[in-house]
Short mmCIF file of C-alpha atoms and ligand atoms in Angstrom, two decimals:
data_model
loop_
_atom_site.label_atom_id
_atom_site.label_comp_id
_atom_site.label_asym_id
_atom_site.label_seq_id
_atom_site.Cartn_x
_atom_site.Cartn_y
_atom_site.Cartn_z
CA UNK B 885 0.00 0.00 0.00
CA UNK B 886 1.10 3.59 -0.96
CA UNK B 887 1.02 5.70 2.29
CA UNK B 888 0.92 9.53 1.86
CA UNK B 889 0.37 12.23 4.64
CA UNK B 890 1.74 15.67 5.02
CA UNK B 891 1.43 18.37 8.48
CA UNK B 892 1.66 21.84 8.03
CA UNK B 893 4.94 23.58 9.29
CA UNK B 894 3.21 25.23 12.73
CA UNK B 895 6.53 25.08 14.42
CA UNK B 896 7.99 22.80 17.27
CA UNK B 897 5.95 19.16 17.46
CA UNK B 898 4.27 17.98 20.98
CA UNK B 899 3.35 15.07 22.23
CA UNK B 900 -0.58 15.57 20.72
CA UNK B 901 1.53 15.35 17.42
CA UNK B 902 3.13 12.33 18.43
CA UNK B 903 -0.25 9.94 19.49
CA UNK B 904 -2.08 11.61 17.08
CA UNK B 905 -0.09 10.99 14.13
CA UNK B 906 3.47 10.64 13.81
CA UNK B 907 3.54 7.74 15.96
CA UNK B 908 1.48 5.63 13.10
CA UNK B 909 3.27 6.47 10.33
CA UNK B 910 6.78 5.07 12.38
CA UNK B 911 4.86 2.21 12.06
CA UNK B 912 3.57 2.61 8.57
CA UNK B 913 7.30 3.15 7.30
CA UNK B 914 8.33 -0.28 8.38
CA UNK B 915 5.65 -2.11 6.26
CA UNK B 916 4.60 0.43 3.23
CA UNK B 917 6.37 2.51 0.83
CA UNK B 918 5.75 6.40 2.63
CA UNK B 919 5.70 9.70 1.27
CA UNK B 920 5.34 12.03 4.32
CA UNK B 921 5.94 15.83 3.45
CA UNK B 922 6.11 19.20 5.22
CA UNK B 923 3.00 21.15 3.92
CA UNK B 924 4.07 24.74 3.64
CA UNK B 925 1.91 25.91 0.99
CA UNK B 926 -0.90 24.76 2.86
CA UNK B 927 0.27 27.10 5.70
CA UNK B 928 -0.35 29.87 3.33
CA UNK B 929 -3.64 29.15 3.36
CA UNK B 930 -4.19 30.71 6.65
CA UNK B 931 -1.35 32.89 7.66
CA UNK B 932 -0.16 34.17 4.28
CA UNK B 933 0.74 37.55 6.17
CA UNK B 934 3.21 36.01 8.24
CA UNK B 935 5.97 34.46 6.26
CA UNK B 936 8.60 35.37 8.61
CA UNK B 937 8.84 32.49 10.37
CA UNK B 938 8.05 29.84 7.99
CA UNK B 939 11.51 28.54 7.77
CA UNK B 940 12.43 28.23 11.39
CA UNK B 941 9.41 26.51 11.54
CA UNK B 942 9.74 24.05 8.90
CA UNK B 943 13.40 23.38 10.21
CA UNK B 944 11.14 22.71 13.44
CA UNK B 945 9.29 20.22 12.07
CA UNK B 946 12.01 18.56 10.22
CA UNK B 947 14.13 17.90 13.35
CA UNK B 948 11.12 16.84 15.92
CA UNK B 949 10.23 14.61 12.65
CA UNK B 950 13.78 12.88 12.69
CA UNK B 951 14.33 12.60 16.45
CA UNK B 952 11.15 10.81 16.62
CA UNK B 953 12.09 8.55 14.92
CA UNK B 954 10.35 9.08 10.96
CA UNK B 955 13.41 7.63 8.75
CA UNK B 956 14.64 8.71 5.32
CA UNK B 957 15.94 5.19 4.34
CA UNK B 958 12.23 4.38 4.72
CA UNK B 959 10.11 7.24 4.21
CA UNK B 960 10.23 9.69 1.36
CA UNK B 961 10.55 12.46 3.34
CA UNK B 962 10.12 16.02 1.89
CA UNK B 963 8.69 19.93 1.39
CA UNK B 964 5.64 20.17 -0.23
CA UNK B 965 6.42 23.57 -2.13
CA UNK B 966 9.29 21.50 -3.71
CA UNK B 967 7.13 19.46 -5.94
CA UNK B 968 5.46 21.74 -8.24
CA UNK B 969 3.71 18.75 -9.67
CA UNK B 970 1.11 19.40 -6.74
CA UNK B 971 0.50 22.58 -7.81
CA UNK B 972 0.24 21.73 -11.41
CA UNK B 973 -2.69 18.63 -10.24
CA UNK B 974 -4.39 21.34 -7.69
CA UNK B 975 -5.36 23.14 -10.74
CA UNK B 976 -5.89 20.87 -12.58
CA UNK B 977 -8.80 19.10 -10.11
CA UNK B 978 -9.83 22.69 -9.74
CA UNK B 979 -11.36 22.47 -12.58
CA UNK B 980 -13.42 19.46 -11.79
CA UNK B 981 -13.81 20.31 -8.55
CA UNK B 982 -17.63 22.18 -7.72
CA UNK B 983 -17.61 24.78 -6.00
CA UNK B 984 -20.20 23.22 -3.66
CA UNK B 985 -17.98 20.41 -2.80
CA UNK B 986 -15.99 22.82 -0.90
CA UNK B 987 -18.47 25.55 0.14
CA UNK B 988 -20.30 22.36 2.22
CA UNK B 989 -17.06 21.20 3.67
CA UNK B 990 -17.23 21.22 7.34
CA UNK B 991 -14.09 21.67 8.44
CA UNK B 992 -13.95 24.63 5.96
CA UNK B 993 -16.88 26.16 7.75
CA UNK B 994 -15.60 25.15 11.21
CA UNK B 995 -12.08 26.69 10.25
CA UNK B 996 -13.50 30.11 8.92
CA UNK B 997 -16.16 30.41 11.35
CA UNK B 998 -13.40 29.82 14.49
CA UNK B 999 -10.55 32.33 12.75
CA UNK B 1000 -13.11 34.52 12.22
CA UNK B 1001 -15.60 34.45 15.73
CA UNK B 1002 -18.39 33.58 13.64
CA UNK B 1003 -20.06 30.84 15.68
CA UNK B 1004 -21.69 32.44 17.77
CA UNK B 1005 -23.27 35.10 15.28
CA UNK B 1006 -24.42 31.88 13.76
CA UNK B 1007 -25.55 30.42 16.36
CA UNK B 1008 -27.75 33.49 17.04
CA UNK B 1009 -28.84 33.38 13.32
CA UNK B 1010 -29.89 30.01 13.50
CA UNK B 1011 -31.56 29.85 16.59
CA UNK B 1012 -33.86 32.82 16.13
CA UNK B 1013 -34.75 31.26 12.29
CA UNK B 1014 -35.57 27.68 13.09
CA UNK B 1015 -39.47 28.16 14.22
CA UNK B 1016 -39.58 29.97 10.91
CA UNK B 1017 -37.81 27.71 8.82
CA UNK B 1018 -39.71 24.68 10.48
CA UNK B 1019 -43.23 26.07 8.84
CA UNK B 1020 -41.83 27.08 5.69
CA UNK B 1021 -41.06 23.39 4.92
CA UNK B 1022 -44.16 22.29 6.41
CA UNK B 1023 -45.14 24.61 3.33
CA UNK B 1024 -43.39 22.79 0.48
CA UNK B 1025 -45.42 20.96 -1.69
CA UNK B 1026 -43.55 18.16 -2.45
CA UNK B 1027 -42.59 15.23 -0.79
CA UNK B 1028 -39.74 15.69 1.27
CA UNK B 1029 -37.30 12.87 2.00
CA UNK B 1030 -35.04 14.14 5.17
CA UNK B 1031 -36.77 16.69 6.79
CA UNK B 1032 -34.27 17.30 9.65
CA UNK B 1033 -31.77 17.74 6.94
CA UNK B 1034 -33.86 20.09 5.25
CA UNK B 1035 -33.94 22.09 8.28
CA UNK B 1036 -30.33 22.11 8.98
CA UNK B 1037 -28.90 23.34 5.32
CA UNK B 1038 -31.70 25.88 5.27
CA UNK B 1039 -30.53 27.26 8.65
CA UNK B 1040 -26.85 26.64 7.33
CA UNK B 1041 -27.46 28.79 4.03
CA UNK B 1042 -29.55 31.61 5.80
CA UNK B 1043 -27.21 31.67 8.55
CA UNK B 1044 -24.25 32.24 6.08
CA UNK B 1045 -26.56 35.03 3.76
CA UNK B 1046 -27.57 36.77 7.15
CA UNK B 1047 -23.48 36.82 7.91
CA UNK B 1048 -22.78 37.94 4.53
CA UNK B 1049 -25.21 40.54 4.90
CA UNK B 1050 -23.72 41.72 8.08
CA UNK B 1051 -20.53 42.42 6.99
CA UNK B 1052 -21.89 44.24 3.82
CA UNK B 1053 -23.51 46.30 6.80
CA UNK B 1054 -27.16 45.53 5.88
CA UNK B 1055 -27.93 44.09 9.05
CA UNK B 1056 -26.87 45.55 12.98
CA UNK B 1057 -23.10 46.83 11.77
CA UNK B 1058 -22.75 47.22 15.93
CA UNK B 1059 -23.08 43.19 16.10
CA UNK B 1060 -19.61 42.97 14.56
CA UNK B 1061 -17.96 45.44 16.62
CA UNK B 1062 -19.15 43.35 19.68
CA UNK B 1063 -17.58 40.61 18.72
CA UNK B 1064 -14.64 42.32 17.90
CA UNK B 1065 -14.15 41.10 13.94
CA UNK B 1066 -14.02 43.05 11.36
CA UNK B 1067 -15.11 43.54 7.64
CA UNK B 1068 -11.71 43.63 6.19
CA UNK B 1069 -10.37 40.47 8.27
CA UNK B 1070 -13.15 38.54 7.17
CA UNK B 1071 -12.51 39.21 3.50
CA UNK B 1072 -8.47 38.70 3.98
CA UNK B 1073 -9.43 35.46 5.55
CA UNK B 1074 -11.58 33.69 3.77
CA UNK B 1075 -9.44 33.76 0.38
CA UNK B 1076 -9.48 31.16 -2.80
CA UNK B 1077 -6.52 29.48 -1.52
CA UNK B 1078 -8.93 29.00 2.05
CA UNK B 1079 -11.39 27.25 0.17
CA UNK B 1080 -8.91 25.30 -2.02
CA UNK B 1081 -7.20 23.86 0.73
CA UNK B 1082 -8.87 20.17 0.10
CA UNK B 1083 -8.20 20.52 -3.67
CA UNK B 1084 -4.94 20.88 -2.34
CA UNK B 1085 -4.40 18.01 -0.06
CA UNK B 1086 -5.93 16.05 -2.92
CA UNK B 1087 -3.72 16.71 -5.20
CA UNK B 1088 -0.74 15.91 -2.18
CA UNK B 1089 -2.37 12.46 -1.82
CA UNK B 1090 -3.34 11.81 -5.26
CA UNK B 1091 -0.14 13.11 -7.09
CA UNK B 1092 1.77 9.73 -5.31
CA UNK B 1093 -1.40 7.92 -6.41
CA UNK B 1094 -1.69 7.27 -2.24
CA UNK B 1095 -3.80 4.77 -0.86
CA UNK B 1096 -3.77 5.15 2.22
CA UNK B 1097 -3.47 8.31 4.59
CA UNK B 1098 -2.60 8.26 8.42
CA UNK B 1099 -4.27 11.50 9.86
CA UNK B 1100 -6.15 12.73 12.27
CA UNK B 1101 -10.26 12.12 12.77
CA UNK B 1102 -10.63 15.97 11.87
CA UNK B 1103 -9.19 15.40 8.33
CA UNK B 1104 -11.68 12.67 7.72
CA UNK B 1105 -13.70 15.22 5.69
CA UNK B 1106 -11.12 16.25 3.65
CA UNK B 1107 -9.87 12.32 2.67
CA UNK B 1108 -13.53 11.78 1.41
CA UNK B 1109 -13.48 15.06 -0.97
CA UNK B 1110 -9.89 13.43 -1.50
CA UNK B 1111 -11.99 10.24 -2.64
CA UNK B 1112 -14.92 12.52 -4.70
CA UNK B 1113 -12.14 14.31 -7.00
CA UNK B 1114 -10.62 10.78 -7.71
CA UNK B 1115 -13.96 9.25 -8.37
CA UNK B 1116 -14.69 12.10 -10.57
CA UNK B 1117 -11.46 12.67 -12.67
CA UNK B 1118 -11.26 8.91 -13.28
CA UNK B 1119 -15.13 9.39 -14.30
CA UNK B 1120 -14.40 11.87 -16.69
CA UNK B 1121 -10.56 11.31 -17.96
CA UNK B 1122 -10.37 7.42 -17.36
CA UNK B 1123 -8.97 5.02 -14.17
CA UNK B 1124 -5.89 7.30 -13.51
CA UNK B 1125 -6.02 7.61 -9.50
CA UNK B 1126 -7.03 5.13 -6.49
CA UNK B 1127 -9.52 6.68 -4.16
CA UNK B 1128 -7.27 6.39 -0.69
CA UNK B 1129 -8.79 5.38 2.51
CA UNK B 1130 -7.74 7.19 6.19
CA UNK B 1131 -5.53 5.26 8.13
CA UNK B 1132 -6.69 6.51 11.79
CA UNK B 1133 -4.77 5.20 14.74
CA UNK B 1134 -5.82 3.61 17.83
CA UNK B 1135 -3.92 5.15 20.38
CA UNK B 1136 -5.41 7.30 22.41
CA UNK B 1137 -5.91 10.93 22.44
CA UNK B 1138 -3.45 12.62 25.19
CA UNK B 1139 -5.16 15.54 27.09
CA UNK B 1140 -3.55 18.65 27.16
CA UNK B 1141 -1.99 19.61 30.91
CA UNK B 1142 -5.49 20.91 31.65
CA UNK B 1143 -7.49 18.10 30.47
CA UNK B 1144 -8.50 19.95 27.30
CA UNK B 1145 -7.23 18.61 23.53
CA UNK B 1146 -3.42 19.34 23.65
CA UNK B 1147 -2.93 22.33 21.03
CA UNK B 1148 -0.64 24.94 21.13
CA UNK B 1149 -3.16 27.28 21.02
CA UNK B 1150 -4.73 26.66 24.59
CA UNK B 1151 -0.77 26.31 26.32
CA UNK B 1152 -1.33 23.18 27.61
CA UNK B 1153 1.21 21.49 25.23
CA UNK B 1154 4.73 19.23 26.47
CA UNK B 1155 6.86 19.90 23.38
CA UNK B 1156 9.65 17.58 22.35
CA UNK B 1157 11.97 20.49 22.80
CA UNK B 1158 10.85 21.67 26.56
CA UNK B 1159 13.94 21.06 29.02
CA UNK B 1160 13.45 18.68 31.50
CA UNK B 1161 12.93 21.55 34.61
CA UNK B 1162 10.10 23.04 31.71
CA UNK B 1163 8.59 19.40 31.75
CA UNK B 1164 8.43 19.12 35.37
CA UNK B 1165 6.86 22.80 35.97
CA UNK B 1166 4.05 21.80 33.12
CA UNK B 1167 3.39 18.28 35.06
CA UNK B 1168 3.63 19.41 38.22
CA UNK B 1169 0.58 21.67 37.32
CA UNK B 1170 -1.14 19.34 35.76
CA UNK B 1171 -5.05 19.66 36.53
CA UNK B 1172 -6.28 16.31 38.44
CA UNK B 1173 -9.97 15.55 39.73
CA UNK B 1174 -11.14 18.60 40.71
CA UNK B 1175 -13.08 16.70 43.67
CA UNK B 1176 -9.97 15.47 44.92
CA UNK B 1177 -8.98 18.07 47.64
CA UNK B 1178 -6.69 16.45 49.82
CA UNK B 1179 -4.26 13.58 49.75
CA UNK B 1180 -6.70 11.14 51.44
CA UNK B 1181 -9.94 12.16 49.52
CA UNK B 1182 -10.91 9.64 46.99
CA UNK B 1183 -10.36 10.15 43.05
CA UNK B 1184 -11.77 9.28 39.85
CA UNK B 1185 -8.91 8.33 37.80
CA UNK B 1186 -10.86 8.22 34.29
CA UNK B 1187 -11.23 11.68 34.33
CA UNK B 1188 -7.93 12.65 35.52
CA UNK B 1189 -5.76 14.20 32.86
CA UNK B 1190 -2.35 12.92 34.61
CA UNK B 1191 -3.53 9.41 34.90
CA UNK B 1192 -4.53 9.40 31.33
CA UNK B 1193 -0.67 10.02 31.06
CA UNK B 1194 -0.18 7.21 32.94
CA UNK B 1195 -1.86 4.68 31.00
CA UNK B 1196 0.80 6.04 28.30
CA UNK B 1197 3.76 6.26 29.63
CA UNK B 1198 3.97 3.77 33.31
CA UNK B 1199 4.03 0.41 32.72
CA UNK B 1200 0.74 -1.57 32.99
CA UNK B 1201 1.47 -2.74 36.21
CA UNK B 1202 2.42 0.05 37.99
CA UNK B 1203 -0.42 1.98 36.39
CA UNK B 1204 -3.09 -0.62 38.02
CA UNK B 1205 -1.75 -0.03 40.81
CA UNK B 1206 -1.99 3.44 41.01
CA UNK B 1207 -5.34 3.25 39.89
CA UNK B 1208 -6.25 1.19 43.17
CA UNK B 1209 -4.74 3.51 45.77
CA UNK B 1210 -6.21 6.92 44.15
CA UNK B 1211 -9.47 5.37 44.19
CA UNK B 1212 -8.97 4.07 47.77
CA UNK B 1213 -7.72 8.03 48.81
CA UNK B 1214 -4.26 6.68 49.29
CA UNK B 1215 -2.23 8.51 46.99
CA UNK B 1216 -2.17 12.19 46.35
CA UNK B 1217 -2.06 13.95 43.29
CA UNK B 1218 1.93 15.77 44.09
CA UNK B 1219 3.14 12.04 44.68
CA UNK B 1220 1.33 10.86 41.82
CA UNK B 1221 2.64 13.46 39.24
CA UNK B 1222 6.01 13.24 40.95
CA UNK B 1223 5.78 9.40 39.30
CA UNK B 1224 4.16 10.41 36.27
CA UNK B 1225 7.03 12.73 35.54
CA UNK B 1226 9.55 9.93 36.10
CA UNK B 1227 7.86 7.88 33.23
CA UNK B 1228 7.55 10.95 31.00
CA UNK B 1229 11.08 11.62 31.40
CA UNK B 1230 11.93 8.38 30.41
CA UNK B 1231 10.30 8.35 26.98
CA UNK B 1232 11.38 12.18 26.51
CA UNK B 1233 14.98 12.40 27.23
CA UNK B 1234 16.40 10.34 24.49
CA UNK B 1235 13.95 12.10 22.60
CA UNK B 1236 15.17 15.15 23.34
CA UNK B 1237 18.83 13.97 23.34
CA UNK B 1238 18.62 13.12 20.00
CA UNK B 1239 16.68 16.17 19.04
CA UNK B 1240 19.26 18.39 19.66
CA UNK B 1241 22.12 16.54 18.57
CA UNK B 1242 20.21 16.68 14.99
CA UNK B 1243 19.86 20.48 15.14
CA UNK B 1244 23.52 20.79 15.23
CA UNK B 1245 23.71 19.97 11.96
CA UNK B 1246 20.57 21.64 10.10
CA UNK B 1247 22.28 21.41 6.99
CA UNK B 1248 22.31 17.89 6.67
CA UNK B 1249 18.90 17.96 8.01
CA UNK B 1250 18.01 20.40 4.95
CA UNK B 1251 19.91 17.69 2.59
CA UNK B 1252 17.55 15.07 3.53
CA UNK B 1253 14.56 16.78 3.05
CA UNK B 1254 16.00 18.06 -0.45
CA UNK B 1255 16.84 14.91 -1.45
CA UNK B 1256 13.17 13.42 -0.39
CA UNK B 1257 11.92 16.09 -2.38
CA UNK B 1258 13.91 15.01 -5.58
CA UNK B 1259 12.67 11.47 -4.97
CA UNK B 1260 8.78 12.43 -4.50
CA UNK B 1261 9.51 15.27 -7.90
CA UNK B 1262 10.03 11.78 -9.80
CA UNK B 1263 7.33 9.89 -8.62
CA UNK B 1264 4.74 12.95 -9.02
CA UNK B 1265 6.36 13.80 -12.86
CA UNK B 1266 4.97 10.09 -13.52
CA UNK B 1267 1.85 10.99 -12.33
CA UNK B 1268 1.57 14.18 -13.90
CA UNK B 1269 2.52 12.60 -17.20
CA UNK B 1270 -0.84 10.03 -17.09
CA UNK B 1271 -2.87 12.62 -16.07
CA UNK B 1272 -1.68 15.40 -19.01
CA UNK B 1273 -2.74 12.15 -21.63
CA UNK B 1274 -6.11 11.62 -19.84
CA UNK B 1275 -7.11 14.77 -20.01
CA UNK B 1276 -5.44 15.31 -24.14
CA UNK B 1277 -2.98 18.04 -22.69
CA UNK B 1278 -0.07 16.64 -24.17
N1 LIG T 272 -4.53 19.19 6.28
C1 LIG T 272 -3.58 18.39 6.99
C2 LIG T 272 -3.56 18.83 8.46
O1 LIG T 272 -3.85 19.97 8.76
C3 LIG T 272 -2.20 18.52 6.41
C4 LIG T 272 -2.12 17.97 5.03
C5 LIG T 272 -1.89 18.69 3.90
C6 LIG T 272 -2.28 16.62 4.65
N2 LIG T 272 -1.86 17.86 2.83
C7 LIG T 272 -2.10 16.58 3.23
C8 LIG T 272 -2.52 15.43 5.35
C9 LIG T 272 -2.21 15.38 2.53
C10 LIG T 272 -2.64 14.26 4.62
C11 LIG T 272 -2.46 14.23 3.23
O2 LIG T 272 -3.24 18.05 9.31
#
């Protein structure tokens, strides 16, 4: 099986990163040929104005990639923006691609709508419409097959005219300066690259005609647009592409240090570069069961973030028994984290030993990922070739 998956340079990895993804495609390298690439372009997608740091951040990436373990005599291991062959397929499916397709993709909607504070204004929208909406299909006379679906793209497609409206400054222009967005950010933000991400990321998975594709649940939407565009180009042109599957892994999510998803975002991330004394501060404030006041109160260790850590890092035995004694109120939460930290440590350090032994040599690390990028150039020319034929552009 082909394996293809790419991250977008967002600077130094953490350990939500490493159960969330990387950790499944160490295992995919040892059994399937791997393309895994550093998606820069896509980061241009959403922060085109900052370009500053894109570098140090792909060099980021790059080095938490190899210290972890991802291997170039394996992997194919590369930067997206170094294959132009993706960008030549992205417009090329952009062709094929409806607009619709993308305009209904949720985690374009979820991604605009959080950049841009929109959810609640939607929210809003929808609530006050649904009575309204509700008797308007009781209206329709036709036979209708899924009326709560009904319902929920009509509120969807009002909601979005109603926004639209609002920042043309038809309706309340004081709701936007509440929520503190404004006109010009929303048109900066929501761009034709913005929507074209997927078209993108098909064309990355599709380009190495990739069958499978280790990612994350959240991407799940974007695989099956993935699996549309290859249905459809092969519908149109002739059986050029496989239509790739997700590859989702079944570790476990790791909570952020406050319980939350780990994400940079919310600082309540362990990165692979944090010193040891940065681990220990981050651990040792570590939200536990919030019932749990004292060292002899009772806890509920499934909904303890540090135990959760635990089950991850201590070994199974230990972990049972520190299961028994925080439910029987005999071990505190300090003791507790004082061993969790200990177990941590022991998967970090060589981690981080090895991390920054890499980074003293960034330009071999650079060589590698040129040379991966040479190697995926070839396999996406092929590609390119059989798709220019299908589609007469010779
Ligand atoms: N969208 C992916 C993410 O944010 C990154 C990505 C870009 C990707 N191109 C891809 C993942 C192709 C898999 C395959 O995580």
């Amino acid at each position: 099986m082909r394996v293809v998956s790419g991250m977008r340079p967002t600077g130094k990895l953490h350990l939500g990163h490493y159960f969330g993804v990387i950790k499944n495609w160490i295992e995919l390298q040892k059994k399937h040929q791997t393309f895994f690439f550093i998606a820069d372009w896509h980061a241009l997608t959403t922060a085109y104005k900052k370009t500053a740091d894109l570098q140090k951040n792909i060099e980021d990436v790059m080095v938490d990639w190899l210290a972890l373990g991802l291997d170039p005599q394996r992997s194919c291991l590369f930067i997206q923006s170094k294959v132009k062959e993706h960008a030549e397929l992205h417009l090329l499916f952009s062709m094929i691609t409806p607009k619709s397709w993308l305009e209904w993709n949720p985690t374009y909607k979820d991604m605009k709508y959080n950049l841009l504070k929109l959810q609640e204004i939607s929210l809003q929208f929808r609530g006050g419409l649904r009575d309204a909406v509700r008797e308007f299909i009781n209206m329709i006379p036709y036979k209708v097959e899924d009326f709560e679906k009904l319902e929920e793209r009509m509120l969807d497609d009002l909601a979005e005219t109603l926004i639209a409206a609002l920042f043309e400054g038809e309706i309340e222009p004081d709701l936007l300066k509440k929520l503190n967005v404004s006109k010009r950010e929303f048109y900066e933000t929501d761009t034709y690259g913005f929507l074209g991400y997927p078209v993108l990321q098909a064309a990355d998975i599709l380009i190495y005609k990739g069958e499978g594709v280790p990612v994350g649940e959240d991407q799940l939407p974007h695989i099956e647009l993935t699996r549309e565009i290859a249905r459809r180009f092969n519908y149109l042109y002739g059986e050029v592409f496989p239509e790739p599957s997700a590859l989702l892994t079944e570790t476990p999510r790791i909570p952020g240090t406050d319980g939350r998803k780990m994400s940079k975002s919310y600082n309540n991330a362990i990165f692979f570069a944090d010193s040891c004394e940065e681990v220990e501060r981050k651990v040792m404030g570590m939200f536990t069961d919030p019932q749990k006041l004292r060292k002899n109160d009772p806890g509920r260790p499934n909904i303890c973030a540090v135990f959760s850590y635990h089950k991850l890092f201590t070994t199974k035995e230990q972990t049972e028994v520190i299961e028994k004694n925080c439910i029987a109120g005999k071990l505190g939460c300090v003791e507790c984290k004082r061993k969790v930290l200990e177990s941590l440590e022991e998967f970090l350090s060589p981690i981080r030993d090895k991390r920054e032994k890499i980074k003293k040599d960034i330009k071999k690390v650079r060589e590698i990922f040129s040379e991966g990028s040479l190697r995926a150039e070839k396999e996406a020319r092929e590609t390119i070739s059989e798709v220019r034929i299908a589609m007469n552009l010779r």
